[in-house]
Coordinates of C-alpha atoms and ligand atoms in Angstrom, one line a residue:
M1 CA 19.5 -52.7 -29.2
S2 CA 21.2 -55.7 -27.4
T3 CA 19.1 -57.5 -24.8
A4 CA 21.8 -59.9 -23.8
P5 CA 22.0 -60.1 -20.0
G6 CA 25.2 -60.5 -18.2
P7 CA 27.4 -59.1 -15.5
G8 CA 29.5 -56.0 -16.1
R9 CA 27.0 -54.5 -18.5
G10 CA 26.1 -51.6 -16.4
A11 CA 23.2 -50.7 -14.3
G12 CA 20.1 -48.6 -14.3
R13 CA 18.0 -47.5 -11.3
F14 CA 14.9 -45.8 -9.9
A15 CA 15.4 -43.4 -7.1
P16 CA 12.2 -42.1 -5.6
S17 CA 12.0 -39.6 -2.7
P18 CA 9.7 -41.0 0.0
S19 CA 7.8 -37.8 0.5
G20 CA 4.5 -39.4 -0.1
D21 CA 2.9 -42.2 -2.2
L22 CA 4.0 -42.7 -5.8
H23 CA 1.4 -41.5 -8.3
I24 CA 0.7 -43.1 -11.6
G25 CA 3.2 -40.7 -13.3
N26 CA 6.0 -41.7 -10.9
L27 CA 5.1 -45.4 -11.4
R28 CA 5.2 -45.0 -15.1
T29 CA 8.7 -43.5 -14.9
A30 CA 9.7 -46.5 -12.7
V31 CA 8.3 -48.9 -15.3
L32 CA 10.3 -47.1 -18.0
A33 CA 13.5 -47.1 -15.9
W34 CA 13.0 -50.9 -15.4
L35 CA 12.3 -51.5 -19.1
F36 CA 15.3 -49.5 -20.3
A37 CA 17.6 -51.3 -17.9
R38 CA 16.2 -54.8 -18.5
A39 CA 16.1 -54.3 -22.3
T40 CA 19.8 -53.5 -22.3
G41 CA 20.9 -56.3 -20.0
R42 CA 21.6 -54.0 -17.2
T43 CA 21.1 -54.7 -13.6
F44 CA 18.4 -52.5 -12.0
G45 CA 18.8 -50.9 -8.6
L46 CA 16.4 -49.2 -6.2
R47 CA 17.5 -46.2 -4.1
M48 CA 15.5 -44.3 -1.6
E49 CA 16.3 -40.6 -1.6
D50 CA 15.3 -40.2 2.1
L51 CA 17.6 -37.4 3.2
D52 CA 14.8 -35.0 3.8
R53 CA 11.0 -34.5 3.3
V54 CA 10.4 -38.1 4.4
R55 CA 6.8 -39.0 5.2
D56 CA 6.2 -41.9 7.7
G57 CA 5.6 -45.2 6.0
A58 CA 5.9 -43.7 2.5
A59 CA 9.1 -45.6 1.6
D60 CA 7.5 -49.0 2.4
R61 CA 4.4 -48.2 0.5
Q62 CA 6.4 -47.1 -2.5
L63 CA 8.4 -50.3 -2.5
A64 CA 5.1 -52.3 -2.1
D65 CA 3.5 -50.4 -5.0
L66 CA 6.5 -51.1 -7.3
R67 CA 6.4 -54.8 -6.4
A68 CA 2.7 -54.8 -7.1
L69 CA 3.3 -53.7 -10.7
G70 CA 6.1 -56.3 -11.1
V71 CA 9.0 -53.9 -10.9
D72 CA 11.8 -55.9 -9.3
W73 CA 15.3 -54.8 -8.4
D74 CA 18.7 -56.4 -7.9
G75 CA 20.4 -56.3 -4.5
E76 CA 19.3 -54.4 -1.5
V77 CA 17.5 -51.1 -1.6
I78 CA 20.0 -48.3 -1.0
W79 CA 19.0 -45.8 1.6
Q80 CA 20.6 -42.4 1.3
S81 CA 20.1 -41.8 5.0
H82 CA 22.6 -44.6 5.7
R83 CA 25.3 -43.1 3.5
R84 CA 25.9 -39.7 5.1
D85 CA 29.5 -40.6 5.9
E86 CA 30.1 -41.3 2.2
Y87 CA 28.7 -37.9 1.1
R88 CA 30.7 -36.2 3.9
A89 CA 33.9 -37.9 2.7
V90 CA 33.4 -36.7 -0.9
V91 CA 32.7 -33.2 0.2
D92 CA 35.8 -33.2 2.4
R93 CA 37.8 -34.3 -0.6
L94 CA 36.5 -31.4 -2.7
V95 CA 37.1 -29.0 0.2
D96 CA 40.7 -30.2 0.6
A97 CA 41.2 -29.8 -3.2
G98 CA 40.0 -26.1 -3.0
A99 CA 37.0 -27.0 -5.2
T100 CA 34.4 -25.5 -2.8
F101 CA 33.6 -22.4 -0.8
E102 CA 31.6 -21.7 2.3
C103 CA 28.3 -19.8 1.7
F104 CA 26.4 -18.0 4.3
C105 CA 23.6 -16.6 2.1
T106 CA 20.0 -17.1 2.9
R107 CA 17.6 -17.9 0.1
R108 CA 16.3 -14.4 0.3
E109 CA 19.7 -12.8 0.0
I110 CA 20.4 -14.8 -3.1
L111 CA 17.1 -13.7 -4.7
E112 CA 17.8 -10.1 -3.8
A113 CA 21.4 -10.0 -4.8
P114 CA 22.2 -8.4 -8.2
S115 CA 23.1 -11.2 -10.5
A116 CA 26.6 -11.4 -12.1
P117 CA 26.8 -10.2 -15.7
H118 CA 25.9 -13.0 -18.2
A119 CA 24.8 -15.3 -15.3
P120 CA 21.8 -17.4 -16.1
P121 CA 18.6 -16.5 -14.2
G122 CA 18.5 -18.1 -10.8
A123 CA 22.3 -18.8 -10.8
Y124 CA 24.1 -18.3 -7.5
P125 CA 25.3 -14.6 -7.7
G126 CA 28.8 -15.4 -6.2
T127 CA 28.3 -13.4 -3.0
C128 CA 30.5 -15.7 -0.8
R129 CA 32.9 -16.9 -3.5
E130 CA 35.7 -14.5 -2.7
L131 CA 35.2 -13.7 1.0
S132 CA 38.4 -12.9 2.8
D133 CA 39.4 -15.1 5.8
A134 CA 38.3 -12.3 8.1
E135 CA 34.9 -11.9 6.4
R136 CA 34.4 -15.7 6.6
E137 CA 35.3 -15.8 10.2
E138 CA 32.8 -13.0 11.0
R139 CA 30.0 -14.8 9.0
R140 CA 30.7 -18.1 10.6
A141 CA 29.6 -16.6 13.9
T142 CA 26.2 -15.7 12.5
R143 CA 25.1 -18.9 10.9
P144 CA 26.4 -22.3 9.7
A145 CA 27.9 -22.4 6.2
A146 CA 26.6 -24.3 3.3
I147 CA 29.3 -25.7 1.1
R148 CA 29.1 -24.8 -2.6
L149 CA 31.1 -26.1 -5.5
R150 CA 33.5 -23.6 -7.0
S151 CA 32.4 -24.2 -10.5
H152 CA 34.9 -23.5 -13.3
V153 CA 32.4 -23.7 -16.1
A154 CA 29.1 -21.8 -16.9
S155 CA 27.6 -24.8 -18.7
F156 CA 28.1 -28.4 -19.4
T157 CA 26.8 -30.8 -22.1
V158 CA 25.2 -34.2 -21.5
H159 CA 23.9 -36.8 -23.8
D160 CA 20.3 -37.8 -23.5
A161 CA 18.8 -40.7 -25.5
R162 CA 15.6 -38.7 -26.1
H163 CA 16.8 -35.1 -26.1
G164 CA 20.2 -35.6 -27.8
E165 CA 23.1 -33.3 -26.7
V166 CA 21.8 -31.0 -24.0
T167 CA 23.8 -28.1 -22.8
G168 CA 22.7 -26.6 -19.5
D169 CA 23.8 -24.0 -16.9
V170 CA 26.2 -25.0 -14.2
D171 CA 26.6 -22.5 -11.3
D172 CA 28.2 -22.7 -7.9
F173 CA 25.6 -25.2 -6.7
V174 CA 25.2 -26.4 -3.1
L175 CA 26.9 -29.6 -2.1
M176 CA 26.1 -29.6 1.6
R177 CA 23.5 -27.5 3.2
G178 CA 24.1 -25.4 6.3
D179 CA 22.3 -27.9 8.5
G180 CA 24.7 -30.6 7.3
T181 CA 22.2 -32.3 4.9
P182 CA 23.9 -33.4 1.7
A183 CA 22.3 -31.7 -1.3
Y184 CA 20.4 -33.8 -3.9
N185 CA 22.9 -33.1 -6.7
L186 CA 25.8 -34.4 -4.6
A187 CA 24.0 -37.5 -3.3
V188 CA 22.8 -38.5 -6.7
V189 CA 26.2 -38.3 -8.2
V190 CA 28.0 -40.1 -5.4
D191 CA 25.4 -42.8 -5.3
D192 CA 25.2 -43.4 -9.0
A193 CA 28.9 -43.7 -9.2
A194 CA 29.2 -46.0 -6.2
A195 CA 26.6 -48.3 -7.7
G196 CA 28.1 -48.3 -11.2
I197 CA 24.9 -46.7 -12.6
D198 CA 25.5 -45.8 -16.3
Q199 CA 21.9 -45.3 -17.3
V200 CA 19.7 -42.7 -15.6
V201 CA 16.0 -42.9 -16.7
R202 CA 13.9 -40.3 -14.9
G203 CA 11.3 -37.6 -15.4
D204 CA 12.2 -34.7 -17.6
D205 CA 11.7 -32.2 -14.8
L206 CA 15.2 -33.2 -13.9
L207 CA 16.7 -32.6 -17.3
S208 CA 18.1 -29.2 -16.2
S209 CA 19.9 -30.8 -13.3
A210 CA 21.7 -33.3 -15.5
P211 CA 24.5 -30.9 -16.7
R212 CA 25.4 -30.0 -13.0
Q213 CA 25.4 -33.6 -12.0
A214 CA 27.5 -34.7 -15.0
Y215 CA 29.9 -31.9 -14.4
L216 CA 30.3 -32.9 -10.7
A217 CA 30.7 -36.6 -11.8
T218 CA 33.5 -35.6 -14.1
L219 CA 35.2 -33.6 -11.4
L220 CA 35.1 -36.6 -9.2
G221 CA 36.7 -38.8 -11.9
H222 CA 33.5 -40.6 -12.9
R223 CA 32.1 -41.0 -16.4
P224 CA 28.6 -39.4 -16.5
P225 CA 25.8 -41.8 -17.2
E226 CA 23.7 -42.0 -20.3
Y227 CA 20.5 -40.0 -19.6
V228 CA 17.0 -40.8 -20.7
H229 CA 14.6 -38.1 -19.5
V230 CA 11.1 -39.2 -20.1
P231 CA 8.0 -36.9 -20.4
M232 CA 6.0 -36.2 -17.3
V233 CA 2.4 -37.3 -17.0
L234 CA 0.0 -34.3 -17.2
N235 CA -3.5 -33.7 -15.8
A236 CA -6.5 -32.6 -17.9
D237 CA -5.3 -29.0 -17.7
G238 CA -1.9 -29.9 -19.2
V239 CA -0.2 -29.4 -15.9
R240 CA 2.1 -31.9 -14.3
L241 CA 0.1 -34.6 -12.5
A242 CA 0.1 -34.2 -8.7
K243 CA -1.6 -35.9 -5.8
R244 CA -4.2 -33.1 -5.6
D245 CA -5.5 -34.3 -9.0
G246 CA -7.4 -37.0 -7.1
A247 CA -7.2 -40.7 -7.6
V248 CA -3.6 -41.0 -8.8
T249 CA -1.9 -43.4 -6.4
L250 CA -2.5 -47.2 -6.5
A251 CA -4.3 -47.0 -3.1
D252 CA -6.7 -44.3 -4.4
L253 CA -7.2 -46.2 -7.7
A254 CA -8.0 -49.4 -5.8
D255 CA -10.7 -47.4 -3.9
H256 CA -12.2 -46.6 -7.3
G257 CA -12.2 -50.2 -8.4
V258 CA -9.0 -50.0 -10.4
D259 CA -6.5 -52.7 -9.3
E260 CA -2.8 -52.7 -10.0
R261 CA -3.2 -54.9 -13.1
A262 CA -5.6 -52.3 -14.6
A263 CA -3.2 -49.5 -13.6
L264 CA -0.3 -51.3 -15.3
T265 CA -2.5 -51.8 -18.4
W266 CA -3.1 -48.0 -18.5
I267 CA 0.6 -47.5 -18.2
A268 CA 1.3 -50.0 -21.0
E269 CA -1.3 -48.4 -23.2
S270 CA 0.3 -45.0 -22.6
L271 CA 3.6 -46.4 -23.8
G272 CA 2.1 -48.2 -26.8
L273 CA 3.1 -51.5 -25.2
A274 CA -0.3 -53.0 -24.4
G275 CA -0.7 -55.0 -27.6
S276 CA -4.0 -56.9 -27.7
D277 CA -3.6 -58.1 -24.1
R278 CA -6.3 -57.3 -21.7
S279 CA -3.8 -57.3 -19.0
P280 CA -0.2 -57.2 -20.1
T281 CA 2.6 -57.9 -17.5
L282 CA 5.8 -56.1 -17.3
E283 CA 7.5 -59.1 -18.9
T284 CA 5.3 -58.9 -22.0
M285 CA 5.8 -55.2 -22.1
L286 CA 9.6 -55.9 -22.1
H287 CA 9.3 -58.1 -25.1
R288 CA 7.5 -55.4 -27.0
F289 CA 9.7 -52.6 -25.8
E290 CA 11.4 -50.5 -28.5
P291 CA 12.9 -47.3 -27.1
A292 CA 12.8 -45.5 -30.4
A293 CA 9.1 -46.2 -30.7
L294 CA 8.1 -44.7 -27.4
P295 CA 5.5 -41.9 -27.7
R296 CA 7.2 -38.5 -27.6
D297 CA 4.3 -36.6 -26.2
P298 CA 3.4 -36.5 -22.5
W299 CA 0.6 -38.7 -21.3
V300 CA -2.5 -37.0 -20.1
F301 CA -4.0 -38.9 -17.3
I302 CA -7.6 -38.3 -16.3
P303 CA -8.2 -39.8 -12.9
P304 CA -11.4 -41.7 -12.3
R305 CA -14.1 -39.3 -11.1
Q306 CA -14.3 -39.0 -7.3
R307 CA -17.4 -41.0 -6.3
D308 CA -20.2 -38.8 -5.0
P309 CA -20.5 -39.2 -1.2
A310 CA -23.3 -41.7 -0.5
Ligands
LIG401 N1 14.5 -38.5 -6.1 C1 14.2 -37.8 -7.3 C2 12.7 -37.7 -7.5 O1 12.0 -38.5 -6.9 C3 14.8 -38.4 -8.5 C4 16.3 -38.4 -8.5 C5 16.9 -39.0 -9.8 O2 16.3 -39.9 -10.4 O3 18.0 -38.6 -10.1 O4 12.3 -36.8 -8.2

């Protein structure tokens, strides 16, 4: 794998949602995204996916925690909340091209609707796809429409560096919610394309979203990125690590006497990149980084025991 740096060689990114502090699993994914980008001479961008579920102060704490581990990024942080006009313009373009339809279904109506024959479970049942003008007019009076993509495929195939060719379902997914909030799948595609992102490293909980996003990218005339979906970090019960598992954020770990260097060492060990260093830096991890040698199994993280109250 080439490590030659240089402009025009593509870009990777980390794109957290500031709904709370990053836990050690999120931080490990950020480290991996940084390693993959830097090891291939790509630039590395940071994007805050702050269109909804934002918790006060979380974005700043996330950025501080990333810096504390040595994760740096090129250029300014991109804030999705500043890019609403861009998302709207892309949706307008798709609407004008007849590639969308207005949807008035509530979540409940979608769950209760009989699904179309051969449709994958959970797929949009198509209720609003062929409404007549009169029906649409009538429904517009009841609630604001979400905009869905009028998808012409049932599935799409992406390439993932760890999972190979992955074919996944593509339904008429939402582009713009009824309240005018751009949907995650739309914003990711628009932003990755605008920033020249050609390598997406993220948790494998998002693997099933990749075919939808790659399909949309293709419709918009962009080449889908190379994907690298990395295993999630699990708790002792084998369930995806979450804040409720206890000391999992850098702030919590610091309260238990684990500083950021020690946390980075754990991450390095989990990736087989610690070597014999007591305290490897991100730079030393980069020198040892060999994507093909990364562990394939999820990392089980046992948080330090909560101290007994004094
Ligand atoms: N914001 C998403 C998350 O925190 C990640 C989006 C992405 O990497 O495409 O789960």
